[in-house]
PDB file of C-alpha atoms and ligand atoms in Angstrom:
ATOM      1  CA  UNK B  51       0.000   0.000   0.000  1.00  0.00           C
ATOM      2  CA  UNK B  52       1.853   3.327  -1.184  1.00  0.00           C
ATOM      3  CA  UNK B  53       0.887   7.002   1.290  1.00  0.00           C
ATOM      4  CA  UNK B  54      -1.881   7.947  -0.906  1.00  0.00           C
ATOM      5  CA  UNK B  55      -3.424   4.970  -0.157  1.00  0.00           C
ATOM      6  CA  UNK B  56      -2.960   5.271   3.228  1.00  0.00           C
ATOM      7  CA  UNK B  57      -4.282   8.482   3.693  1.00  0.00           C
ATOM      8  CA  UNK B  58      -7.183   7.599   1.738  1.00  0.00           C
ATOM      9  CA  UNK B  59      -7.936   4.750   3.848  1.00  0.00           C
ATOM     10  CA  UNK B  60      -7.868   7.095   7.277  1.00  0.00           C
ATOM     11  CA  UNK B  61     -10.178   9.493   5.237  1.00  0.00           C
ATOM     12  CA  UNK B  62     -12.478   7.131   4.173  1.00  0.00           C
ATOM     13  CA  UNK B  63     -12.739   4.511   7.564  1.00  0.00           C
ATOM     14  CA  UNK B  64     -12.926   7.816   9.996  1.00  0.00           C
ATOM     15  CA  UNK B  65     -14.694  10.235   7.913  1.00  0.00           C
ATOM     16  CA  UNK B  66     -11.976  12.823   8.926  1.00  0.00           C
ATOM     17  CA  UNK B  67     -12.275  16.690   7.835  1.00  0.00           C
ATOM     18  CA  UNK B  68      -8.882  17.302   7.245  1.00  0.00           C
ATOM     19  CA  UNK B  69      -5.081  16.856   7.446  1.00  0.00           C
ATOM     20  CA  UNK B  70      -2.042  18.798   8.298  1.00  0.00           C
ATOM     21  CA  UNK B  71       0.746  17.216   6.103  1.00  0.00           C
ATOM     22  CA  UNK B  72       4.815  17.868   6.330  1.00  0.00           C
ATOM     23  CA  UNK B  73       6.439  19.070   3.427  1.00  0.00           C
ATOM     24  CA  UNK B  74       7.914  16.214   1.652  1.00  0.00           C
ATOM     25  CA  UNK B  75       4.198  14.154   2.201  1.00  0.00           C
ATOM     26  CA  UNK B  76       2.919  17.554   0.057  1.00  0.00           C
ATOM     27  CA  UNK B  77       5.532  17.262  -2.655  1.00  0.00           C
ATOM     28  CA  UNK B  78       4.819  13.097  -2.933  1.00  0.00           C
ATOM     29  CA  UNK B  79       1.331  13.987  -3.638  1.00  0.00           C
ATOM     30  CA  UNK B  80       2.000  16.676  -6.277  1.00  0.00           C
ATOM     31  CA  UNK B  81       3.945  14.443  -7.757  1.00  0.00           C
ATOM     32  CA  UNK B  82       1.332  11.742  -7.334  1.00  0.00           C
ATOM     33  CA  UNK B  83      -1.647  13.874  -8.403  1.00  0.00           C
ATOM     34  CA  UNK B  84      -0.332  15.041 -11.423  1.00  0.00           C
ATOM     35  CA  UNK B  85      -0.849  11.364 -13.072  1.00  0.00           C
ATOM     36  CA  UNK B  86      -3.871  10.712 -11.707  1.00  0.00           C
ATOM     37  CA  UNK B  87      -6.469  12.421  -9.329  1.00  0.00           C
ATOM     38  CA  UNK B  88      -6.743  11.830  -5.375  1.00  0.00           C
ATOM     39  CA  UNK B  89     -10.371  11.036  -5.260  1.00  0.00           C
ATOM     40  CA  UNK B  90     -12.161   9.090  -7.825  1.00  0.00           C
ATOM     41  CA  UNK B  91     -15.646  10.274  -9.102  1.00  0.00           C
ATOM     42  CA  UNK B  92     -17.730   7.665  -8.356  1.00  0.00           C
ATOM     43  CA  UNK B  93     -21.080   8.135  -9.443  1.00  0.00           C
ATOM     44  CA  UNK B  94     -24.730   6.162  -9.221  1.00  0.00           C
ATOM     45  CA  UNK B  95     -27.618   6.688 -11.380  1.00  0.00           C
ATOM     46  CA  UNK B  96     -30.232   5.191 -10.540  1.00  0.00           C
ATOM     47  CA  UNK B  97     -34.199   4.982 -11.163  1.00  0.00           C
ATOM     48  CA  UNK B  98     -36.891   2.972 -12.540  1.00  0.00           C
ATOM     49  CA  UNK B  99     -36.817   1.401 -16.513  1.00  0.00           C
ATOM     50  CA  UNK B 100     -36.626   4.025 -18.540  1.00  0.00           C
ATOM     51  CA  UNK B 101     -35.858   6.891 -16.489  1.00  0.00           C
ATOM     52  CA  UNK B 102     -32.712   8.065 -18.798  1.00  0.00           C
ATOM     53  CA  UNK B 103     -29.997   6.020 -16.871  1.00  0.00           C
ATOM     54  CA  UNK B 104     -28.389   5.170 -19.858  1.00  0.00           C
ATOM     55  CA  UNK B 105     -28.733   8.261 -21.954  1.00  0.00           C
ATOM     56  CA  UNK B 106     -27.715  10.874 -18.769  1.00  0.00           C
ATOM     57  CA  UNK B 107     -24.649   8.152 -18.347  1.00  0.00           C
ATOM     58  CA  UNK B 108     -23.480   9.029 -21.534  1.00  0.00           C
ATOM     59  CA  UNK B 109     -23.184  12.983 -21.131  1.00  0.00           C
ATOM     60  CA  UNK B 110     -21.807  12.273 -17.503  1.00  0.00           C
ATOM     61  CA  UNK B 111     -19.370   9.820 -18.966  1.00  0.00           C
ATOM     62  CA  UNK B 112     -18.298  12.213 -21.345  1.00  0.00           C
ATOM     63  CA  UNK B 113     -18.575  15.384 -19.630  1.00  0.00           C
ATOM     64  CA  UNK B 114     -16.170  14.205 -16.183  1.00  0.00           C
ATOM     65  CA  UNK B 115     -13.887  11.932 -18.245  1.00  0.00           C
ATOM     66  CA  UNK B 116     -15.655   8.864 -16.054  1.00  0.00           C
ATOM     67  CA  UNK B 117     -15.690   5.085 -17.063  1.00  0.00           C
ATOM     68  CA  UNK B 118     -19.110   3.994 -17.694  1.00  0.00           C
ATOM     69  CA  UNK B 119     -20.525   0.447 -16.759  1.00  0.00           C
ATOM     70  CA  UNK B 120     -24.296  -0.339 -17.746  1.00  0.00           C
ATOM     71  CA  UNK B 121     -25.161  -3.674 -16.455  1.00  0.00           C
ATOM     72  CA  UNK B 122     -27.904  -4.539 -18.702  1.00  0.00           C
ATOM     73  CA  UNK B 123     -25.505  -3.903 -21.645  1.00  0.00           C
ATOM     74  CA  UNK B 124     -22.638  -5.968 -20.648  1.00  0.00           C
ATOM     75  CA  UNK B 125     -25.552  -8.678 -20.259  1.00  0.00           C
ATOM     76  CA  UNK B 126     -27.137  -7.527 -23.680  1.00  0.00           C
ATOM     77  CA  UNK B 127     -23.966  -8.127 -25.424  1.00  0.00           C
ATOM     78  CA  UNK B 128     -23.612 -11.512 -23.581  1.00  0.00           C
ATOM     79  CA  UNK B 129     -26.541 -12.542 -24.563  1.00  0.00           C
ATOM     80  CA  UNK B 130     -25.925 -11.654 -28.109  1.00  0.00           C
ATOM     81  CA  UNK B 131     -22.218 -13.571 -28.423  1.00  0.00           C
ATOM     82  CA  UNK B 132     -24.581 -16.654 -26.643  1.00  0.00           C
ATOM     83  CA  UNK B 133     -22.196 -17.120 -24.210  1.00  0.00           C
ATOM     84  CA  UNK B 134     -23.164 -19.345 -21.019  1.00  0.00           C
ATOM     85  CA  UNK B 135     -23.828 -16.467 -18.719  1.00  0.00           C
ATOM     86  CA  UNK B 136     -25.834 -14.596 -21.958  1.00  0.00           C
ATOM     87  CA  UNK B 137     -28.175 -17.659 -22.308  1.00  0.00           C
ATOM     88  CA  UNK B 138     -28.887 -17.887 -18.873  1.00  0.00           C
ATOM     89  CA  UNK B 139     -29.327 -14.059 -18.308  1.00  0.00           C
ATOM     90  CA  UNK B 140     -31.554 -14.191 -21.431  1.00  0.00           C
ATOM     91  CA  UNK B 141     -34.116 -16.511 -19.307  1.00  0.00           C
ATOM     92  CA  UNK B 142     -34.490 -13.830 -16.671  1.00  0.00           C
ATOM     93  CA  UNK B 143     -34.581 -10.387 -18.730  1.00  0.00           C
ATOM     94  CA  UNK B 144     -37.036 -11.768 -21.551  1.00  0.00           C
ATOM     95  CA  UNK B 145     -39.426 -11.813 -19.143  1.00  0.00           C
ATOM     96  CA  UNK B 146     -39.000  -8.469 -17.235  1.00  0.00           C
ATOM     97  CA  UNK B 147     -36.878 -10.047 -14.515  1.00  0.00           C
ATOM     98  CA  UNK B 148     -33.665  -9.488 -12.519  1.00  0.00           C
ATOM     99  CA  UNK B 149     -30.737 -11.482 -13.682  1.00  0.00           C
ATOM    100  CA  UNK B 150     -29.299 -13.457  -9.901  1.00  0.00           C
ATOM    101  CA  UNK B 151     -27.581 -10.830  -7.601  1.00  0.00           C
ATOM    102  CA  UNK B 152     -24.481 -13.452  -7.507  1.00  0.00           C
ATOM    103  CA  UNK B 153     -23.949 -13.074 -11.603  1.00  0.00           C
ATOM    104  CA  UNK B 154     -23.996  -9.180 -12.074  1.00  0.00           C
ATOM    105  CA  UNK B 155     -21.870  -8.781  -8.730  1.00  0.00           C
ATOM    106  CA  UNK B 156     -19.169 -10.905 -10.292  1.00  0.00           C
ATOM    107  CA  UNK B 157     -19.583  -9.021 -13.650  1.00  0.00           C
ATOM    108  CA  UNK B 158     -18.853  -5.566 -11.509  1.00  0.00           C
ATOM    109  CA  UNK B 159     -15.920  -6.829  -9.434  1.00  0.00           C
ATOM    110  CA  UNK B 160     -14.402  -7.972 -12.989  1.00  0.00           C
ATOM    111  CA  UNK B 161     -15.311  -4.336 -13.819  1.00  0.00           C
ATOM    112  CA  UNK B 162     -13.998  -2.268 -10.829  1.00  0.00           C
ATOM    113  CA  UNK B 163     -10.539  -4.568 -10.502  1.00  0.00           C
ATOM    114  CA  UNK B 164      -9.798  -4.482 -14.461  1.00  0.00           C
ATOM    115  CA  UNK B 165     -10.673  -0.320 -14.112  1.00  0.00           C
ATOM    116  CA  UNK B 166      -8.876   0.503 -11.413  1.00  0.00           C
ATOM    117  CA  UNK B 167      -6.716   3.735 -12.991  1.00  0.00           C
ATOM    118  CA  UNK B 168      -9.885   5.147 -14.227  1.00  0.00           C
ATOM    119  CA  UNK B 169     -10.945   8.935 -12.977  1.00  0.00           C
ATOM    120  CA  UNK B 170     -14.148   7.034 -11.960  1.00  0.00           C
ATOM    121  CA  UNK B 171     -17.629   5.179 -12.233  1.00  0.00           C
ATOM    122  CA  UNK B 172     -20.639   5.830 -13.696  1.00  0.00           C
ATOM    123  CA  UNK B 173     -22.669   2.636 -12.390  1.00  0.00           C
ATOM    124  CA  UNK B 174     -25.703   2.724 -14.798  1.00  0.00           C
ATOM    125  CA  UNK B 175     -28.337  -0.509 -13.591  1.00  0.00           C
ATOM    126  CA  UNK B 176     -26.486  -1.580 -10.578  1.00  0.00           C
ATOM    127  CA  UNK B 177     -26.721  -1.966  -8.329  1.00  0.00           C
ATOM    128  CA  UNK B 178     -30.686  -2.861  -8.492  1.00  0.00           C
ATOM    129  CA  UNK B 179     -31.019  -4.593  -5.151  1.00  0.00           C
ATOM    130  CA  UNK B 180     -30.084  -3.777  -1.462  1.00  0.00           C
ATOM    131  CA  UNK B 181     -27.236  -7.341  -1.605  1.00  0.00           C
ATOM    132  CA  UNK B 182     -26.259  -5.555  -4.618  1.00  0.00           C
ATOM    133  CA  UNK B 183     -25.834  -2.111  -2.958  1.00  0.00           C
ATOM    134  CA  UNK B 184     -23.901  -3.680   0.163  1.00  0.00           C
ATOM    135  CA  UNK B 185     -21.678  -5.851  -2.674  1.00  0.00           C
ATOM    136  CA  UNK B 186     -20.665  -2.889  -4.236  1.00  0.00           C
ATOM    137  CA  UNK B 187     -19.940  -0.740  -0.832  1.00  0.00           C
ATOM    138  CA  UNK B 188     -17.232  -3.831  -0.124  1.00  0.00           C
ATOM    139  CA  UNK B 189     -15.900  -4.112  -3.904  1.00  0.00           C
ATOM    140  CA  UNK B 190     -15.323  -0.075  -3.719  1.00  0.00           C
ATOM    141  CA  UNK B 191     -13.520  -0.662  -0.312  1.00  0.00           C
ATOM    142  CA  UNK B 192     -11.412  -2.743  -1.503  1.00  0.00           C
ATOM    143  CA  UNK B 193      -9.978  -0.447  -3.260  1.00  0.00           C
ATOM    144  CA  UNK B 194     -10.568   2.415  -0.659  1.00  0.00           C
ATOM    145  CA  UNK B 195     -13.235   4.124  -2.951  1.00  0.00           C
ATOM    146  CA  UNK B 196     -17.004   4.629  -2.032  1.00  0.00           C
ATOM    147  CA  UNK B 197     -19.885   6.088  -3.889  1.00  0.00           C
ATOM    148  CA  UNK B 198     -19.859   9.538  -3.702  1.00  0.00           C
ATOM    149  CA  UNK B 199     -23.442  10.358  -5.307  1.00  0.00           C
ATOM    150  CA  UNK B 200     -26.876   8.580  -6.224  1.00  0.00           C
ATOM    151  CA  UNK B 201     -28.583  10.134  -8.788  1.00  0.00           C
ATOM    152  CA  UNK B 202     -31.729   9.218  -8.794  1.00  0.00           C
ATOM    153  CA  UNK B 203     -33.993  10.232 -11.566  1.00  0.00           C
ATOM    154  CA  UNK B 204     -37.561  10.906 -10.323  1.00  0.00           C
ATOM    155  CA  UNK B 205     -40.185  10.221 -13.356  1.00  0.00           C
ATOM    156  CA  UNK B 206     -43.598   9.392 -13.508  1.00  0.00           C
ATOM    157  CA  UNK B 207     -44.900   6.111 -14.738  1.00  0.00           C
ATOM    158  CA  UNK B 208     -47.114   7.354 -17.281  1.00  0.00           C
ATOM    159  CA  UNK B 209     -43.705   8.848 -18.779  1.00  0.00           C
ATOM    160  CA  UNK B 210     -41.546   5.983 -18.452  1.00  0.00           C
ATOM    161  CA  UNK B 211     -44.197   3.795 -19.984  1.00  0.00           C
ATOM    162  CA  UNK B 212     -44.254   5.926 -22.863  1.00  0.00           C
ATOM    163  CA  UNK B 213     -40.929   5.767 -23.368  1.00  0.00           C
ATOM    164  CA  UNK B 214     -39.959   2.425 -23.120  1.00  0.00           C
ATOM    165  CA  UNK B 215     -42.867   1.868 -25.835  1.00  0.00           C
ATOM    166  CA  UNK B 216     -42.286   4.119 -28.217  1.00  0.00           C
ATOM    167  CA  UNK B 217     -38.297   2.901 -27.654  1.00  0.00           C
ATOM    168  CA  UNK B 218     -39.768  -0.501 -28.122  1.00  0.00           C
ATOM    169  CA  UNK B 219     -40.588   0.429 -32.139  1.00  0.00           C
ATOM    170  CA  UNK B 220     -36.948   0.004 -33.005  1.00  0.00           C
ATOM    171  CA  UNK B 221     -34.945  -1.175 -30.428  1.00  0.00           C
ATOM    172  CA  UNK B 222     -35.279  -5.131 -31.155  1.00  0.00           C
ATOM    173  CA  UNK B 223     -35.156  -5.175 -27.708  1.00  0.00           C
ATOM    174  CA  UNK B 224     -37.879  -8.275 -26.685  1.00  0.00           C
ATOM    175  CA  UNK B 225     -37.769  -6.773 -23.050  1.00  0.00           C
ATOM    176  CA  UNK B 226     -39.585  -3.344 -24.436  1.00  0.00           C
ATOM    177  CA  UNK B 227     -42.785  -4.930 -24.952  1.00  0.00           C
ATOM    178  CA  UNK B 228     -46.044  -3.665 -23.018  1.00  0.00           C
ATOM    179  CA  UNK B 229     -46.188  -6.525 -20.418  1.00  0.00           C
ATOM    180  CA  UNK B 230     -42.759  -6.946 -20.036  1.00  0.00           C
ATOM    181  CA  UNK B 231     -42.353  -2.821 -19.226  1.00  0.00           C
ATOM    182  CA  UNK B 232     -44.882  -3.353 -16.661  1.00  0.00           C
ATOM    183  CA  UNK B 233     -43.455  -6.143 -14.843  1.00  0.00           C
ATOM    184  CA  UNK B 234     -39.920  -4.280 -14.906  1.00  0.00           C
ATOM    185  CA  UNK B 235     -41.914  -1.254 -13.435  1.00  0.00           C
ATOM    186  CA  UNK B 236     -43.148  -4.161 -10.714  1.00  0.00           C
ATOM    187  CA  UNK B 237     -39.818  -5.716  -9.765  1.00  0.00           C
ATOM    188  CA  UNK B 238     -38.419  -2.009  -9.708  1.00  0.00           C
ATOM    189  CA  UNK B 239     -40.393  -1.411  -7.070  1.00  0.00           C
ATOM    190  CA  UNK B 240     -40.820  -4.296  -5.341  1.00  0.00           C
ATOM    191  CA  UNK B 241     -36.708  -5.058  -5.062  1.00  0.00           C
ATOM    192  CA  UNK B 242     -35.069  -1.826  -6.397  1.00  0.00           C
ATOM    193  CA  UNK B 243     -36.453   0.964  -4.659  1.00  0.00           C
ATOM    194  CA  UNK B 244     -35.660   0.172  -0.751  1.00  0.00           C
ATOM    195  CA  UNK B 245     -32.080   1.150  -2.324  1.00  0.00           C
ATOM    196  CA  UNK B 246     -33.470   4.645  -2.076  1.00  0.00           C
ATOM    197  CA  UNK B 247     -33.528   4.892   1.949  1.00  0.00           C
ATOM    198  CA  UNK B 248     -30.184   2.685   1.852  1.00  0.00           C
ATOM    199  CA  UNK B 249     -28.689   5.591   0.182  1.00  0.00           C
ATOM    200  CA  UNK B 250     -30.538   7.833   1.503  1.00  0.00           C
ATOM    201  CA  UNK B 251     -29.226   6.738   5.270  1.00  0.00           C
ATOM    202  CA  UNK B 252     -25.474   7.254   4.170  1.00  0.00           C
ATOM    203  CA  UNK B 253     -26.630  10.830   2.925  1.00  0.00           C
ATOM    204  CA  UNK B 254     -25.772  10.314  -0.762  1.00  0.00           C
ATOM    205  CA  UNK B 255     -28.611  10.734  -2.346  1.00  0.00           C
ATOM    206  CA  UNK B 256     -29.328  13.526  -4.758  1.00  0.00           C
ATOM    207  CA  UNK B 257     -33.321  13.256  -6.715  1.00  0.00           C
ATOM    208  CA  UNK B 258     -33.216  14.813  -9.966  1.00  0.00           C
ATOM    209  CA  UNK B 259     -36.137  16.168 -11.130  1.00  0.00           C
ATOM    210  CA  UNK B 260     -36.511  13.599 -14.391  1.00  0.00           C
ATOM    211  CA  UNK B 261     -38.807  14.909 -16.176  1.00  0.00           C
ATOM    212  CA  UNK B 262     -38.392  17.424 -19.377  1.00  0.00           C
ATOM    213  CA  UNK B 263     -35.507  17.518 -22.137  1.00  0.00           C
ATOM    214  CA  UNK B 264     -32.472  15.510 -22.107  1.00  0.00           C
ATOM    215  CA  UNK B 265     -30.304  18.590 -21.903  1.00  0.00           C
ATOM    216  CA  UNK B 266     -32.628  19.999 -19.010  1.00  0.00           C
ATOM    217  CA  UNK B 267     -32.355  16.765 -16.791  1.00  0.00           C
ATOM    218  CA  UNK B 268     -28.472  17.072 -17.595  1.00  0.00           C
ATOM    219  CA  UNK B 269     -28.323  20.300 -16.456  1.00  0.00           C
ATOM    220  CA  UNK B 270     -29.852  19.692 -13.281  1.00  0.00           C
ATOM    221  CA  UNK B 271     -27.317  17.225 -12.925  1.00  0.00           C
ATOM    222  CA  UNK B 272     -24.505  19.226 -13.711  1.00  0.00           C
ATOM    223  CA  UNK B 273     -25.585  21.374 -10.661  1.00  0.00           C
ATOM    224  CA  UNK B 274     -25.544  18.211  -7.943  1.00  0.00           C
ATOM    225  CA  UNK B 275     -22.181  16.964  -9.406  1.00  0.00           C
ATOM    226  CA  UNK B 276     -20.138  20.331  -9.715  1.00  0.00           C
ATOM    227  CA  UNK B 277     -20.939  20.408  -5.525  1.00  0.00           C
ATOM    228  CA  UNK B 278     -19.734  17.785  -4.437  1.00  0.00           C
ATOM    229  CA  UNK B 279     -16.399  17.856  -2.641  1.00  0.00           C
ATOM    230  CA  UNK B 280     -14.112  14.859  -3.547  1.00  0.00           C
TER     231      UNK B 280
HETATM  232  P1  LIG U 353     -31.147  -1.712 -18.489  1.00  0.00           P
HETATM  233  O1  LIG U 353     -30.366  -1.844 -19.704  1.00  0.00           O
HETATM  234  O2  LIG U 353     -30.542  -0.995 -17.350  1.00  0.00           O
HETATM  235  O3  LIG U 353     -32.563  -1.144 -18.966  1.00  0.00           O
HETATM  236  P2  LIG U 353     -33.464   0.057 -18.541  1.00  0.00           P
HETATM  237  O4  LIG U 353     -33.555   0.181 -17.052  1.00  0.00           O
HETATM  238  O5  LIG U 353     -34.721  -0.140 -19.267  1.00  0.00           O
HETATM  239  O6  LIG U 353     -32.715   1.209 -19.257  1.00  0.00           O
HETATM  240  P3  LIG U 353     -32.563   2.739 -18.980  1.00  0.00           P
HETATM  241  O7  LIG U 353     -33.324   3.227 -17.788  1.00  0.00           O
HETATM  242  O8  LIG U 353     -31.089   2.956 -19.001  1.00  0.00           O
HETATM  243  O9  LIG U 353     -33.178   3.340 -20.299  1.00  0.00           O
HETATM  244  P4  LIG U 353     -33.033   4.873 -20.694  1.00  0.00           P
HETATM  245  O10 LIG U 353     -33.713   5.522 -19.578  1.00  0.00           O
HETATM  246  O11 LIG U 353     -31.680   5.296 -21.027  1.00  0.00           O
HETATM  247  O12 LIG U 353     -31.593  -3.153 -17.946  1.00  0.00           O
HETATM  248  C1  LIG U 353     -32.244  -4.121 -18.743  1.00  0.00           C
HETATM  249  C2  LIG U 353     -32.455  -5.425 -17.981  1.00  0.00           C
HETATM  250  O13 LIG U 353     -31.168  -6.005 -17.644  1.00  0.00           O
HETATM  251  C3  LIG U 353     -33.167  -5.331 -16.627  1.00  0.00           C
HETATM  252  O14 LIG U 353     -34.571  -5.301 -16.766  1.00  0.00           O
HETATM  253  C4  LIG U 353     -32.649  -6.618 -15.933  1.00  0.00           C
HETATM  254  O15 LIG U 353     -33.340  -7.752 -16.372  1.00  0.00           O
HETATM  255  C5  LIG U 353     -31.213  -6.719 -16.406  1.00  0.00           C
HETATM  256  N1  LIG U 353     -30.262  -6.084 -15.459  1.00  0.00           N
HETATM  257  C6  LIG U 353     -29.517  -4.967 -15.690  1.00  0.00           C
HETATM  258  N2  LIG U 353     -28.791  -4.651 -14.596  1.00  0.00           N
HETATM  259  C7  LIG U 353     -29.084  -5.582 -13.648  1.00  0.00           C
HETATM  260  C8  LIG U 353     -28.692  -5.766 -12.299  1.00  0.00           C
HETATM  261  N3  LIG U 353     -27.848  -4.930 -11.704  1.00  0.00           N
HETATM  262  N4  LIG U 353     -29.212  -6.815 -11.604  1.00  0.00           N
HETATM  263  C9  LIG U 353     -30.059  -7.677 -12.184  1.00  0.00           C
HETATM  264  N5  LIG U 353     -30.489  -7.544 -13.458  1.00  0.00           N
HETATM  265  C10 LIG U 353     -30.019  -6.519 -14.195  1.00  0.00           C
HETATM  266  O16 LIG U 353     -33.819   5.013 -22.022  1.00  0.00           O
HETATM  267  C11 LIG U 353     -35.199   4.789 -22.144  1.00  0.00           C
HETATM  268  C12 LIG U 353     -35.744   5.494 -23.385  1.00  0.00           C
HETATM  269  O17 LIG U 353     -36.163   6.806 -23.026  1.00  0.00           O
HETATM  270  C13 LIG U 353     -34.728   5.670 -24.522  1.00  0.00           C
HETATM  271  O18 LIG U 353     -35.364   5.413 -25.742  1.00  0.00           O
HETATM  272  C14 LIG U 353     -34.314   7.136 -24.434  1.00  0.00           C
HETATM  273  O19 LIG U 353     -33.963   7.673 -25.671  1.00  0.00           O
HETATM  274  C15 LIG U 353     -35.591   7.794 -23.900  1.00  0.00           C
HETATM  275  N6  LIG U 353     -35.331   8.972 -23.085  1.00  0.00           N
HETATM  276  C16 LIG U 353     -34.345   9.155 -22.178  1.00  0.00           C
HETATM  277  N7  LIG U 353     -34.430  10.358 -21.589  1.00  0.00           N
HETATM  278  C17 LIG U 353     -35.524  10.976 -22.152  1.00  0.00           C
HETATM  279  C18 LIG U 353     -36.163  12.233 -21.974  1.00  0.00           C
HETATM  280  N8  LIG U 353     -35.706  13.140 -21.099  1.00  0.00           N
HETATM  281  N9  LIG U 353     -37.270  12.501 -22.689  1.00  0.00           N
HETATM  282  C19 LIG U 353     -37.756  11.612 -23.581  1.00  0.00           C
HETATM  283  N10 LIG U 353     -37.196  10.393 -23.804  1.00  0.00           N
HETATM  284  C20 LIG U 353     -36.104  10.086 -23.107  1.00  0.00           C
END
């Protein structure tokens, strides 16, 4: 374990506000910092089917120089090369479901440990359950990160319906079919929302108004983002 790693740990394990550092420990992390940041970006965006997870990931992504990770298309593409884990994801999101927590934590610790010099995370889709949201607390610890915002994107069902559908027309995607959206909607609720007060306990998380243009959400999430201290 080099300093900065060190002093990262003490930060993060006693939620400290500050340190006084000697000289030479200032010039190591100069030197340190100008590679790489201190503090990684690590960012959640979360919110039902179809709230703009995926297209807000994108302008985040681009915007903060972040590494973005969408677990339903790491398990679309799986299921399109038909590869064992594909097929048997396949069973679970044709019909609206939630691929096993055990699968899609593996497929993120692959993620986080092969990503580790990134600037940091946009998690888009997981985690989608509370095992999954105490999972990825340990993975990040690991490497003494932690979230340091949810983003969850309020929108009303009528809207995300709507969406999904009309998405639905071209996508190919079997999951964006009327019954399957509203069993999605379902298990959203049912399994993904009690994320919200698990988040909302370790004071991380930001609702974003989801409703309106692309560029207006964006914009509103701009404004959470460029206040965080990291
Ligand atoms: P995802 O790929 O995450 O699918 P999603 O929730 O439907 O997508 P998203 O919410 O990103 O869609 P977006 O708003 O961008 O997951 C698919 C499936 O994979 C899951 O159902 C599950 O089975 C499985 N899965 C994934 N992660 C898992 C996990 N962690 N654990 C277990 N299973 C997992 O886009 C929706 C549409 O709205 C688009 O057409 C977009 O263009 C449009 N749109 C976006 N913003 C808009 C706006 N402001 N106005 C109008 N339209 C807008």
């Amino acid at each position: 374990m080099n300093l900065v790693q060190i002093i990262k740990m003490i930060y993060l394990k006693n939620k400290v506000k500050g340190f006084i550092f000697t000289k030479q420990t200032i010039i190591y992390l100069c030197s340190y910092n100008n590679n790489r940041k201190f503090f990684m970006l690590n960012i959640i965006i979360f919110g039902a089917p179809g709230s703009g997870k995926g297209t807000q990931s994108e302008k985040l992504t681009e915007k903060y120089n972040l590494t973005h990770i969408s677990t339903g298309e790491v398990l679309r593409d799986k299921i399109e090369r038909q590869t064992e884990l594909g097929k048997l994801a396949n069973k679970y999101m044709s019909k609206g479901q939630l691929v096993p927590d055990n699968l899609v934590i593996d497929m993120l610790h692959e993620f986080i440990t092969s990503n580790t010099e990134s600037k940091g995370y946009v998690l888009d889709g997981f985690p989608r359950t509370l095992p999954q949201g105490e999972a990825m607390d340990k993975i990040l610890e690991e490497q003494n990160e932690s979230i340091n915002v949810v983003l969850w994107l309020d929108v009303d069902d009528d809207e995300l319906i709507g969406r999904l559908v009309n998405r639905g027309k071209d996508s190919g995607r079997d999951d964006d079919t009327l019954e399957t959206i509203k069993s999605r909607l379902a298990v959203y609720y049912r399994e993904t929302e009690p994320l919200k007060e698990f988040y909302s306990k370790q004071g991380k998380l930001a609702q974003i108004d989801g409703m309106g243009t692309v560029d207006e959400i964006f914009a509103r999430i701009e404004k959470v983002v460029d206040n965080l201290s990291y």
